[in-house]
Short mmCIF file of C-alpha atoms in Angstrom, two decimals:
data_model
loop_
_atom_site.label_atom_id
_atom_site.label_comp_id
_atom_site.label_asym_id
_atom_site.label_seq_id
_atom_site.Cartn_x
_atom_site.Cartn_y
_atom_site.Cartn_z
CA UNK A 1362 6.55 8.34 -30.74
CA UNK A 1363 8.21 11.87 -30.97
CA UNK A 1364 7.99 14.57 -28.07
CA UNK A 1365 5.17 16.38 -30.09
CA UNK A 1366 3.03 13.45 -29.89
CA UNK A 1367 3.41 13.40 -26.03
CA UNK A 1368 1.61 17.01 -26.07
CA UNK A 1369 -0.51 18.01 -24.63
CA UNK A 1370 -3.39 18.15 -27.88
CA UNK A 1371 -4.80 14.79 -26.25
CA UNK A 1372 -8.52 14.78 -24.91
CA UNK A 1373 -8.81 16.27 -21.03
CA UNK A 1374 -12.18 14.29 -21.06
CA UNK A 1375 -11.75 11.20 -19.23
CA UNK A 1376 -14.16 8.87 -17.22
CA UNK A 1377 -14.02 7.67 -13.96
CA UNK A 1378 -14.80 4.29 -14.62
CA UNK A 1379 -11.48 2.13 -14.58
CA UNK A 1380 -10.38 -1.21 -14.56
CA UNK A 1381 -7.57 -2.99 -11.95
CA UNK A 1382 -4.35 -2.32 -12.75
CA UNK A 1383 -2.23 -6.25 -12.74
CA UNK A 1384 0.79 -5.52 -14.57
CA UNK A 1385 3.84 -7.78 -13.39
CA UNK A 1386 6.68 -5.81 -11.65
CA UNK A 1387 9.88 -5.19 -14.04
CA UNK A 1388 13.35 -6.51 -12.49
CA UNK A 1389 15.62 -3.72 -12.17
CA UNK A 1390 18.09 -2.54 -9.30
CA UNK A 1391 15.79 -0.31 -7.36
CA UNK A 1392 14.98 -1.40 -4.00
CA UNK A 1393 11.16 0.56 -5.00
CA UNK A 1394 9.18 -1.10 -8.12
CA UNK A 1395 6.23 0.14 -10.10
CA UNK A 1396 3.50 -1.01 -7.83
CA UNK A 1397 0.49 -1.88 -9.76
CA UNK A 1398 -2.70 -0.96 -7.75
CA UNK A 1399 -5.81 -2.22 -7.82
CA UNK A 1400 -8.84 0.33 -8.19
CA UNK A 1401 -11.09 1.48 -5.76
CA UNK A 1402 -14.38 0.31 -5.41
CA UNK A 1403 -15.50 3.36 -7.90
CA UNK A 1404 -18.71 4.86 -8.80
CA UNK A 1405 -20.96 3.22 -10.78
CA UNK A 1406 -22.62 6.28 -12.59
CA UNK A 1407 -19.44 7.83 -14.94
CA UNK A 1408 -17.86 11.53 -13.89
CA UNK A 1409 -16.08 13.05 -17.05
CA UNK A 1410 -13.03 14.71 -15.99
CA UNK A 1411 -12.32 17.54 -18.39
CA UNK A 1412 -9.59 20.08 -16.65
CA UNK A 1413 -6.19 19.58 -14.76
CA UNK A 1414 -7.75 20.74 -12.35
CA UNK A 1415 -10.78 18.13 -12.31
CA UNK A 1416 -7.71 15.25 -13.04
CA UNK A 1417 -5.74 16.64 -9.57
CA UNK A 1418 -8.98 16.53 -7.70
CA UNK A 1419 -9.68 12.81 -8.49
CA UNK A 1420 -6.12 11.55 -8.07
CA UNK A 1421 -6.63 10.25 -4.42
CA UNK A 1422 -10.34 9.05 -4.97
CA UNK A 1423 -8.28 7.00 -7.99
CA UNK A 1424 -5.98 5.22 -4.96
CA UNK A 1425 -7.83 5.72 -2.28
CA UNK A 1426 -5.06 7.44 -0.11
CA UNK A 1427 -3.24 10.93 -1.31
CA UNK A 1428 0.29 9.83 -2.44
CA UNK A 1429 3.39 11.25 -0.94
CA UNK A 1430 6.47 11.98 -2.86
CA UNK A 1431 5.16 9.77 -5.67
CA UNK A 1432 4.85 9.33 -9.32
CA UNK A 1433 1.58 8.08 -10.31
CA UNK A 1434 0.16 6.49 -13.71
CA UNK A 1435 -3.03 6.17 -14.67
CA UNK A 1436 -3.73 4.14 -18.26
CA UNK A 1437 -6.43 5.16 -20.50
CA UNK A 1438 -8.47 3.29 -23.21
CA UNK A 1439 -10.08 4.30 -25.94
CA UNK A 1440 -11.53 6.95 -27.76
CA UNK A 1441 -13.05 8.68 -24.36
CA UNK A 1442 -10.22 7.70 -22.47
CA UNK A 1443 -11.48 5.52 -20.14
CA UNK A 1444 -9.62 4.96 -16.97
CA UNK A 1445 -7.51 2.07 -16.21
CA UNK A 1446 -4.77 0.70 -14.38
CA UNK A 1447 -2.72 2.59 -11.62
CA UNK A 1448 0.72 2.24 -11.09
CA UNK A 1449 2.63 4.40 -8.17
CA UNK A 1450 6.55 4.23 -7.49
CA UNK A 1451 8.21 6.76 -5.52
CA UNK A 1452 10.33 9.29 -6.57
CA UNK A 1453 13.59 8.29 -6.45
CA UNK A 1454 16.09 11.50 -4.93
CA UNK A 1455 19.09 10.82 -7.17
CA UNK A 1456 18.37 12.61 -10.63
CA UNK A 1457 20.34 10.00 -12.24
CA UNK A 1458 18.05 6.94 -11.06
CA UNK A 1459 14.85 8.74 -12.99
CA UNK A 1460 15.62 7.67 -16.68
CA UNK A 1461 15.92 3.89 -15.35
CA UNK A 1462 12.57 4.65 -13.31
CA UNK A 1463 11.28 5.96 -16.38
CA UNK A 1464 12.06 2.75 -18.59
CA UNK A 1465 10.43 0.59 -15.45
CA UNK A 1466 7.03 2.53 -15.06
CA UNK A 1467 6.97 2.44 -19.11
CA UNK A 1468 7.56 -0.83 -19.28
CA UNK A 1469 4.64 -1.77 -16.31
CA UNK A 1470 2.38 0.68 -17.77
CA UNK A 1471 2.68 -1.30 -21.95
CA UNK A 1472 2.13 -4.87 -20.15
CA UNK A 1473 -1.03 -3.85 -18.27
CA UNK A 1474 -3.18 -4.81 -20.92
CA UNK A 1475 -1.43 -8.07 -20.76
CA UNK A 1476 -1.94 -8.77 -17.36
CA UNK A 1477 -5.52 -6.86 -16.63
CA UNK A 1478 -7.24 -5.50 -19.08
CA UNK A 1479 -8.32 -8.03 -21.94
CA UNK A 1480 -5.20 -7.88 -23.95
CA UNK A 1481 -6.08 -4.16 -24.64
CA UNK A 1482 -2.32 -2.23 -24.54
CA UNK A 1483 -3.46 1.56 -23.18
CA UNK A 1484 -4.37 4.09 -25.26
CA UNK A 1485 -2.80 6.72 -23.59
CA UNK A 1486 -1.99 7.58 -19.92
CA UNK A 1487 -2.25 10.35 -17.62
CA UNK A 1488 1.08 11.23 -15.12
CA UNK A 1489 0.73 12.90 -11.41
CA UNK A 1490 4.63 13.98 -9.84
CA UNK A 1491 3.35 14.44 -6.25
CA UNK A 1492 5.74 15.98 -3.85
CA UNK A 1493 5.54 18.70 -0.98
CA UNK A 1494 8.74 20.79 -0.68
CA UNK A 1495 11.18 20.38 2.43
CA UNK A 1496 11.13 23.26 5.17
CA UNK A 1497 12.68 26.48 3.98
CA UNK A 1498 11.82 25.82 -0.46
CA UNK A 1499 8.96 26.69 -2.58
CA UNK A 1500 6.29 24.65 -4.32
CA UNK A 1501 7.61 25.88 -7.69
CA UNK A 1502 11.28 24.98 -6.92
CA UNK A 1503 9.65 21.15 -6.60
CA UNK A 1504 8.10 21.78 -9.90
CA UNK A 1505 10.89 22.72 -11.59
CA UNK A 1506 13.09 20.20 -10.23
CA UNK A 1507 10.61 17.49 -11.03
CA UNK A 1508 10.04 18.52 -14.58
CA UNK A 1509 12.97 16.68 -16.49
CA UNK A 1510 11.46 13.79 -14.37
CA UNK A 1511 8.17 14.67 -16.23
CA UNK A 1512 9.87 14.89 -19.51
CA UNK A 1513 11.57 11.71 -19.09
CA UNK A 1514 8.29 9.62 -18.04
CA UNK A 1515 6.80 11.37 -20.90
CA UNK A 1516 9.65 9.99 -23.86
CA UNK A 1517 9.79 6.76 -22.41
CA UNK A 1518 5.77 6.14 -22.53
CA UNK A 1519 5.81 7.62 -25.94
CA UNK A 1520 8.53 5.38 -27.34
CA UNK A 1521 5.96 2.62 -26.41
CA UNK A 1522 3.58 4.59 -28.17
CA UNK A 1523 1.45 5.27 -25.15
CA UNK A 1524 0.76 8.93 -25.40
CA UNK A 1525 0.83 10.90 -22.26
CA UNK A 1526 -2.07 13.24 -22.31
CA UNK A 1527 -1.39 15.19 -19.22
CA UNK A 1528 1.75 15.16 -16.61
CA UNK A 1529 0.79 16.97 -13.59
CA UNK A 1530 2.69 18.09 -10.61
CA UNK A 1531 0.80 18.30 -7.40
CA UNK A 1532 2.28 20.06 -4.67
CA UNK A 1533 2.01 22.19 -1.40
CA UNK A 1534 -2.07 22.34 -2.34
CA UNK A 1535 -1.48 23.66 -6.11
CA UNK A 1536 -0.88 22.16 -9.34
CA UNK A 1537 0.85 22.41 -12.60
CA UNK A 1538 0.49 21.46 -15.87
CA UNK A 1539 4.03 20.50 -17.75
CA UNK A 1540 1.61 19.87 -20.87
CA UNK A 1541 -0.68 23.04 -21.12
CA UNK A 1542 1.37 26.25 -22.73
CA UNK A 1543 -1.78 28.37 -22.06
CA UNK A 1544 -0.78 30.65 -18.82
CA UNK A 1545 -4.16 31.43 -18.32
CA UNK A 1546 -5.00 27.74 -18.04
CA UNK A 1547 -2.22 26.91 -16.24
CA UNK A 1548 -0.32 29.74 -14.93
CA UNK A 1549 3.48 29.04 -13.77
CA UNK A 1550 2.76 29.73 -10.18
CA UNK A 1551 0.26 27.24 -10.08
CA UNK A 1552 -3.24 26.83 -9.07
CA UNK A 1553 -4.74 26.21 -5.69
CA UNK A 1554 -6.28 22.64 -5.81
CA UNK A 1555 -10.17 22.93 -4.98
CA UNK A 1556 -11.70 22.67 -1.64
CA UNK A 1557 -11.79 18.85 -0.16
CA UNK A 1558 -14.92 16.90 -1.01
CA UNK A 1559 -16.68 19.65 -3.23
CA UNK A 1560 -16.05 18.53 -6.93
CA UNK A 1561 -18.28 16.45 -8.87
CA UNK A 1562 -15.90 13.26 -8.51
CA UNK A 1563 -15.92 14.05 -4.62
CA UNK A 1564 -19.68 13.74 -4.55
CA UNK A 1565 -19.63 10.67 -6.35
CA UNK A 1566 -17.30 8.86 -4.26
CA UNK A 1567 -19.36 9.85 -1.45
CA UNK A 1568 -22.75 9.00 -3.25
CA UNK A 1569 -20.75 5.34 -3.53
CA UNK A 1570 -19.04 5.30 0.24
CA UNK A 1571 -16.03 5.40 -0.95
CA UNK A 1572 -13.34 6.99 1.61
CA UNK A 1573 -9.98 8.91 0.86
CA UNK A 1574 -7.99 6.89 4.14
CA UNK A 1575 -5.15 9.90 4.32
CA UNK A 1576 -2.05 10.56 2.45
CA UNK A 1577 0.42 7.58 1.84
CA UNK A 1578 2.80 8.77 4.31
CA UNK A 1579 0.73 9.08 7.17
CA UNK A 1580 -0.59 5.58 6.69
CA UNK A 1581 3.01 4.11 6.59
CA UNK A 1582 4.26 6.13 9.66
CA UNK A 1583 1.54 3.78 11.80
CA UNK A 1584 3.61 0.90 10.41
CA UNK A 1585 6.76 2.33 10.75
CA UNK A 1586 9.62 0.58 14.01
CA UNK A 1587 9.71 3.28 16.89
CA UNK A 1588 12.25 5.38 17.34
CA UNK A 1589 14.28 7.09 20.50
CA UNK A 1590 14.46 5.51 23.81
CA UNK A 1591 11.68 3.32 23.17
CA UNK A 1592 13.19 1.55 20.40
CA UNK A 1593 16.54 1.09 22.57
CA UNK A 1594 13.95 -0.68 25.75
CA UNK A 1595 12.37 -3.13 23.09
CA UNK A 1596 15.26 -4.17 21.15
CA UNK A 1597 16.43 -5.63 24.96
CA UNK A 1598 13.73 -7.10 25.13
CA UNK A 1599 13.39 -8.69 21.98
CA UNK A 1600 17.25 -9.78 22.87
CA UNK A 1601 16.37 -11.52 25.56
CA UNK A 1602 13.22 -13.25 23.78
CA UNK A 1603 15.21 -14.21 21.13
CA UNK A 1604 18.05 -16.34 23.82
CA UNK A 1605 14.71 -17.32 25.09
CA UNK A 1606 12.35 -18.90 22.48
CA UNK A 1607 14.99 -19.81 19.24
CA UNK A 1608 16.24 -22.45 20.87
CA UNK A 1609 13.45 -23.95 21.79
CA UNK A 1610 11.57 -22.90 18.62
CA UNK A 1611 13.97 -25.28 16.60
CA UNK A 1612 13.61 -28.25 19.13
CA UNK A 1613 11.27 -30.41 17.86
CA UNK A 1614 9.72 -31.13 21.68
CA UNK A 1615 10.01 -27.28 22.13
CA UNK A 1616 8.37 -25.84 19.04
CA UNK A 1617 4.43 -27.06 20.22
CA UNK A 1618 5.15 -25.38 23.60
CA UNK A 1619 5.76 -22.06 22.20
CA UNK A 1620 3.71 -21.89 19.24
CA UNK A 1621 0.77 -22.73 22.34
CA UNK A 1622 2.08 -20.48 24.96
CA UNK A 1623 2.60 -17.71 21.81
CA UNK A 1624 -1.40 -18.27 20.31
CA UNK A 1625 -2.54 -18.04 23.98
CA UNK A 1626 -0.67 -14.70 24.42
CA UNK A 1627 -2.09 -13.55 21.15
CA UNK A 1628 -6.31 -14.06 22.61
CA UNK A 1629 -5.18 -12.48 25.36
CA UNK A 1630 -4.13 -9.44 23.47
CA UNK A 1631 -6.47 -9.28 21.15
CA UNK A 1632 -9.34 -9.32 24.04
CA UNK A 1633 -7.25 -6.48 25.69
CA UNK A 1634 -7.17 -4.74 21.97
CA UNK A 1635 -11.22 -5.05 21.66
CA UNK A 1636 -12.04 -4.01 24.81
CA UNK A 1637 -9.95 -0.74 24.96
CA UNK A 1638 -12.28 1.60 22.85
CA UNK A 1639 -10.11 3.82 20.43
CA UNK A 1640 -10.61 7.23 19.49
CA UNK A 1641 -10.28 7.12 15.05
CA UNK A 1642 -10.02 10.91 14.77
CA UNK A 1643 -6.43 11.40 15.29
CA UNK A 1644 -3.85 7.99 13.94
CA UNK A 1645 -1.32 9.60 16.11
CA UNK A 1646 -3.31 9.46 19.35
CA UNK A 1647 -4.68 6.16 18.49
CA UNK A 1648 -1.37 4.33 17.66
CA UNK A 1649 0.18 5.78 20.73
CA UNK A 1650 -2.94 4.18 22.86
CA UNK A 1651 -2.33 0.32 21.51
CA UNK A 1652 1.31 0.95 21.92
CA UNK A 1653 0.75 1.31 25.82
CA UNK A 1654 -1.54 -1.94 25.60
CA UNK A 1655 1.46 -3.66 24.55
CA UNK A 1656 4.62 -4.56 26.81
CA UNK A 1657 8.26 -4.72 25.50
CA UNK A 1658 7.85 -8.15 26.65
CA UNK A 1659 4.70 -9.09 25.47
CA UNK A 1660 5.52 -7.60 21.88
CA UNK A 1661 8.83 -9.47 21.91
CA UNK A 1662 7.40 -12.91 22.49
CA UNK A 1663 4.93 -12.28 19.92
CA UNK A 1664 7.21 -10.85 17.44
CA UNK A 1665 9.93 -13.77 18.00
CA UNK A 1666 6.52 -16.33 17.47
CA UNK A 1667 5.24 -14.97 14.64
CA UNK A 1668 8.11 -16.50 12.73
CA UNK A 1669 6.85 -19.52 12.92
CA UNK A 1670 4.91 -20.22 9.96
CA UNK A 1671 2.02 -22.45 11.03
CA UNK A 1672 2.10 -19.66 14.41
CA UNK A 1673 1.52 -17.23 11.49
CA UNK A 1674 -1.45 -19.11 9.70
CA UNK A 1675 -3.18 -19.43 13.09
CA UNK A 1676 -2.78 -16.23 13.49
CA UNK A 1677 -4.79 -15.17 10.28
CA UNK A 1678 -7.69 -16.68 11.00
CA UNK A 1679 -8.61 -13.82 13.41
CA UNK A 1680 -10.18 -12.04 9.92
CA UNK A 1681 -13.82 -12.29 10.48
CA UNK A 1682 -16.11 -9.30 11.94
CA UNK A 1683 -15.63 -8.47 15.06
CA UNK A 1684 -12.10 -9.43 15.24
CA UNK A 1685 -10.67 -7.71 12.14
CA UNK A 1686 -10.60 -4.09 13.92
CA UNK A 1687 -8.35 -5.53 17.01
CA UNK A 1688 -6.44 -8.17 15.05
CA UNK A 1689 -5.36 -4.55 12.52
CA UNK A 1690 -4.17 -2.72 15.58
CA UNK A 1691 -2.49 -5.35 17.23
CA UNK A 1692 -0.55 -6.38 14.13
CA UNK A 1693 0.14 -2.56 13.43
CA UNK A 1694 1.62 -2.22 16.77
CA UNK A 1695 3.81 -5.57 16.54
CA UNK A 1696 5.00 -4.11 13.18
CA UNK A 1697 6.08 -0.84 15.44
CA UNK A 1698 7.84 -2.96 17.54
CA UNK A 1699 10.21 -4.42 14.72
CA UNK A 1700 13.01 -2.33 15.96
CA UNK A 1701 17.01 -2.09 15.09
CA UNK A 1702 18.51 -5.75 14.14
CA UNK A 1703 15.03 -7.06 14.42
CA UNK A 1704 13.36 -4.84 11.30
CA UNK A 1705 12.85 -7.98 9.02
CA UNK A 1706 10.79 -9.50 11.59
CA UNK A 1707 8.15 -6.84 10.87
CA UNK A 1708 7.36 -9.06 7.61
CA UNK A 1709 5.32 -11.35 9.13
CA UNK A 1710 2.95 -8.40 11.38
CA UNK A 1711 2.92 -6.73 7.90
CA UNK A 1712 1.64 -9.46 6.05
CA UNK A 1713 -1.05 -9.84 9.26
CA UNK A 1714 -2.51 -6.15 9.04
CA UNK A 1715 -2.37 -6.47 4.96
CA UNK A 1716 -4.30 -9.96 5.01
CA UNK A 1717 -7.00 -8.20 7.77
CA UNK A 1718 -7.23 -5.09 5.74
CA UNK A 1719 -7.98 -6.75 2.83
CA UNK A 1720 -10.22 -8.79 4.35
CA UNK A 1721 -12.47 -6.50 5.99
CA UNK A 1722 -12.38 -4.52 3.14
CA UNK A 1723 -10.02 -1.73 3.90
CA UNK A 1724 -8.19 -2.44 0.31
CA UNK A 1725 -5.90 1.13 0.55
CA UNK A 1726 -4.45 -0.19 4.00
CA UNK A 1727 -4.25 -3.98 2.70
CA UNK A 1728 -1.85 -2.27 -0.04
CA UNK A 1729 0.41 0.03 1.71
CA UNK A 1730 0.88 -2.87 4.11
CA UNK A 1731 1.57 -5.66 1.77
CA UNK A 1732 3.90 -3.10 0.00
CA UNK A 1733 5.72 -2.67 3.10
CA UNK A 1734 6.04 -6.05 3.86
CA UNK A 1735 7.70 -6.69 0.62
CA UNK A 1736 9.91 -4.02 0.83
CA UNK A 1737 10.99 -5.36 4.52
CA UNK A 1738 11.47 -8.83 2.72
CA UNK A 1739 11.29 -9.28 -0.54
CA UNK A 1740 11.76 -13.51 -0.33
CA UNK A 1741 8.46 -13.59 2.43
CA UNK A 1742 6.28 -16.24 0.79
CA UNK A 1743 2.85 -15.40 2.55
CA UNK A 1744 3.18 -11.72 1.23
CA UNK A 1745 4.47 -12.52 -2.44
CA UNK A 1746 1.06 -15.19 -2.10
CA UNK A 1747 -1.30 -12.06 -1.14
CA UNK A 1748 0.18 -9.25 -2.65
CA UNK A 1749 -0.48 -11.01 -5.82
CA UNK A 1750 -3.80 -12.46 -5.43
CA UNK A 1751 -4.31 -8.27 -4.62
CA UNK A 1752 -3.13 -6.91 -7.40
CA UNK A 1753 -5.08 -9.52 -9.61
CA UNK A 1754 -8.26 -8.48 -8.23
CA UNK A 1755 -8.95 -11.91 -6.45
CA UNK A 1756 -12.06 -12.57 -4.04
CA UNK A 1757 -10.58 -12.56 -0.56
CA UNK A 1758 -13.53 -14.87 0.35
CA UNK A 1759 -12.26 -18.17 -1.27
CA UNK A 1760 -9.01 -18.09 1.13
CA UNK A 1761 -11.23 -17.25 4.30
CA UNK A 1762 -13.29 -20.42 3.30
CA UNK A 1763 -10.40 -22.08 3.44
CA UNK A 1764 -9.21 -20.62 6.45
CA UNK A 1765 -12.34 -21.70 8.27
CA UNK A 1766 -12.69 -25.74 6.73
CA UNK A 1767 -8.63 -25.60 8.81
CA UNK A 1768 -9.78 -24.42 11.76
CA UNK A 1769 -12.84 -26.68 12.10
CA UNK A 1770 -10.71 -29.80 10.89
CA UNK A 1771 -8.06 -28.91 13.79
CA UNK A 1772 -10.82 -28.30 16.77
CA UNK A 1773 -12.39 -31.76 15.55
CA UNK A 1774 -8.51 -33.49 15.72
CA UNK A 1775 -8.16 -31.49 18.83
CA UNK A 1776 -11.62 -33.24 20.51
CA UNK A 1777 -10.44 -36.54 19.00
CA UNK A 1778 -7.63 -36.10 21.50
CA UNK A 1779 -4.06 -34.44 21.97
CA UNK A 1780 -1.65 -33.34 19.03
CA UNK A 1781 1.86 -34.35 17.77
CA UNK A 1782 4.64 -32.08 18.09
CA UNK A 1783 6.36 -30.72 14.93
CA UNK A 1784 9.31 -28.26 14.36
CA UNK A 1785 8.67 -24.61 13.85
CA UNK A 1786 8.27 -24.17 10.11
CA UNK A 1787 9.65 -21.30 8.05
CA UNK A 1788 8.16 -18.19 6.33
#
């Protein structure tokens, strides 16, 4: 596929109707993949989207988040150009990584119809380069500096024969267009995106409840380790946890006494969690209210327990109405806690506040936390488990049925009378 076949003479039409995006993750040597994401719940009645502008407005009703310093695919299919499957990798900041980055996103984007979409390769694709510029530089400098980037998404998609219709660059609050040559379509300084929540695909999201749950980085800052002095006061802690509990945690005659003494400390939290009423409107003010429900020490022991696999498993069950909204925090906050030598701990409280999300429903959180927890640690079983039952578009309900037959057969073995010890079992 040449350059000119990339331009943009492809159809701005396209309906809001898509399909889950499954495609399997190429190896390559970037610590961030493709991620394939799964739709949002999306409108049943179709919206045609016929301008840039129309295409920039849907973009985070399409993810269900706005995406930070991100490059975003969207496949189309067929003659309308129907949407598809979503992939979003970040934007790497070395210029020389963005040809490999290219090849990967390419090479996601040709197997989706593979892996989700009835054998059907796309038709076509649409690109968003979304970045805000650092203090001090101007939108267009981003859109300049991005637009080689552009370009080389563009060729490799079109080598696959996967026309890119449009390649948009979204930042600051205006767009571009690297496709359109008409300057009074898409002038060079941009154009203002459209008020919040007042286009037609806005109205149609709301008409089918679907929420926009922030931009990408906000939503990974509540499940990012703390910084500053309070960092320094729980890595102690989790020190002295750690000469604590690991001992005993691989002592057979040990491991029962602290996966007990770590479940118990868990109800206790999570009753602390449900009863302190949260104010939503502000993620800042909210995170920073569970984090003073939680002690260095109590986080520490919790964190240090979690590792325990069949510690872990218990700990999932807490997924049904009304526990999911305390069991979210309280996993966010342990995730917080990961501090210093301790970050890879924070897979397990990932994997927890993914597993919740998803379960309740929340499907933009479940994905930005399994994500994370990958990235943390890439080898974590119960996360590889999830984050591809996810991406496949699975039924979270057949795993909480299972969930529940566990925890009735263990309360009956429990009445029947007192259990065995067993060693603390691994991720």
């Amino acid at each position: 596929m040449t350059q000119r076949d990339n331009a943009h003479h492809g159809p701005h039409g396209r309906r809001a109707d898509g399909d889950d995006e499954t495609c399997a993750q190429p190896a390559g040597r970037f610590a961030a993949r493709p991620v394939p994401l799964p739709a949002p719940d999306e409108p049943k009645n179709q919206v045609a989207l016929r301008s840039p502008a129309e295409l920039a407005d849907a973009l985070p009703y399409l993810l269900g988040f706005y995406p930070d310093d991100s490059i975003v695919v969207v496949a189309l299919h067929g003659s309308r150009g129907r949407f598809g499957g979503r992939i979003r990798i970040g934007i790497p900041a070395a210029d020389d990584e963005w040809p490999a980055v290219s090849e990967q996103v390419a090479a996601c984007l040709e197997g989706e119809g593979e892996a989700g979409s009835g054998g059907r390769r796309p038709d076509g694709a649409i690109l968003f380069l979304c970045q805000d510029p650092e203090p001090g530089r101007k939108r267009e400098e981003v859109m300049k500096r991005l637009r080689p980037l552009a370009q080389s998404l563009r060729t490799a998609c079109g080598e696959r024969e996967i026309p890119v219709y449009e390649a948009l660059c979204l930042s600051d609050g205006h767009y571009w267009s690297y496709c359109c040559p008409d300057a009074g379509c898409c002038p060079k300084e941009g154009r203002p995106l459209g008020g919040t929540g007042t286009s037609a695909m806005a109205a149609a999201a709301a008409y089918a409840g679907i929420q926009v749950r922030g931009s990408l980085r906000e939503m990974e800052r509540r499940l990012t380790a703390l910084g500053g002095d309070a960092a320094e006061t729980q890595r102690k802690a989790l020190d002295s946890a750690s000469s604590a509990l690991v001992p005993r945690m691989l002592a057979p005659d040990g491991c029962a006494e602290v996966r007990a003494r770590t479940l118990r400390l868990a109800s206790s939290l999570m009753a602390r969690f449900g009863e302190a009423v949260q104010d939503q409107s502000d993620s800042r003010l909210a995170d920073a209210h569970d984090d003073g429900l939680l002690s260095d020490e109590d986080a520490a022991a919790m964190i240090l327990g979690l590792q325990d696999r069949r510690t872990r498993d218990r700990a999932a069950e807490w997924m049904e109405a009304p526990d999911c909204g305390p069991a979210l925090r309280l996993w966010r906050a342990l995730a917080r806690r990961c501090v210093g030598p301790y970050s890879e701990h924070a897979a397990a409280p990932l994997t927890l506040a993914g597993w919740v999300a998803w379960s309740s429903g929340d499907r933009p959180a479940a994905r930005v936390a399994l994500d994370r927890a990958l990235r943390t640690d890439p080898g974590y079983m119960f996360a590889r488990l999830l984050h591809r039952a996810f991406n496949e578009g699975v039924d979270p309900e057949p795993l909480r049925r299972c969930m529940r037959k566990e925890r009735e057969a263990r309360r009956a073995e429990e009445q029947r009378g007192p259990a065995g010890s067993a060693a603390c079992g691994a991720p």
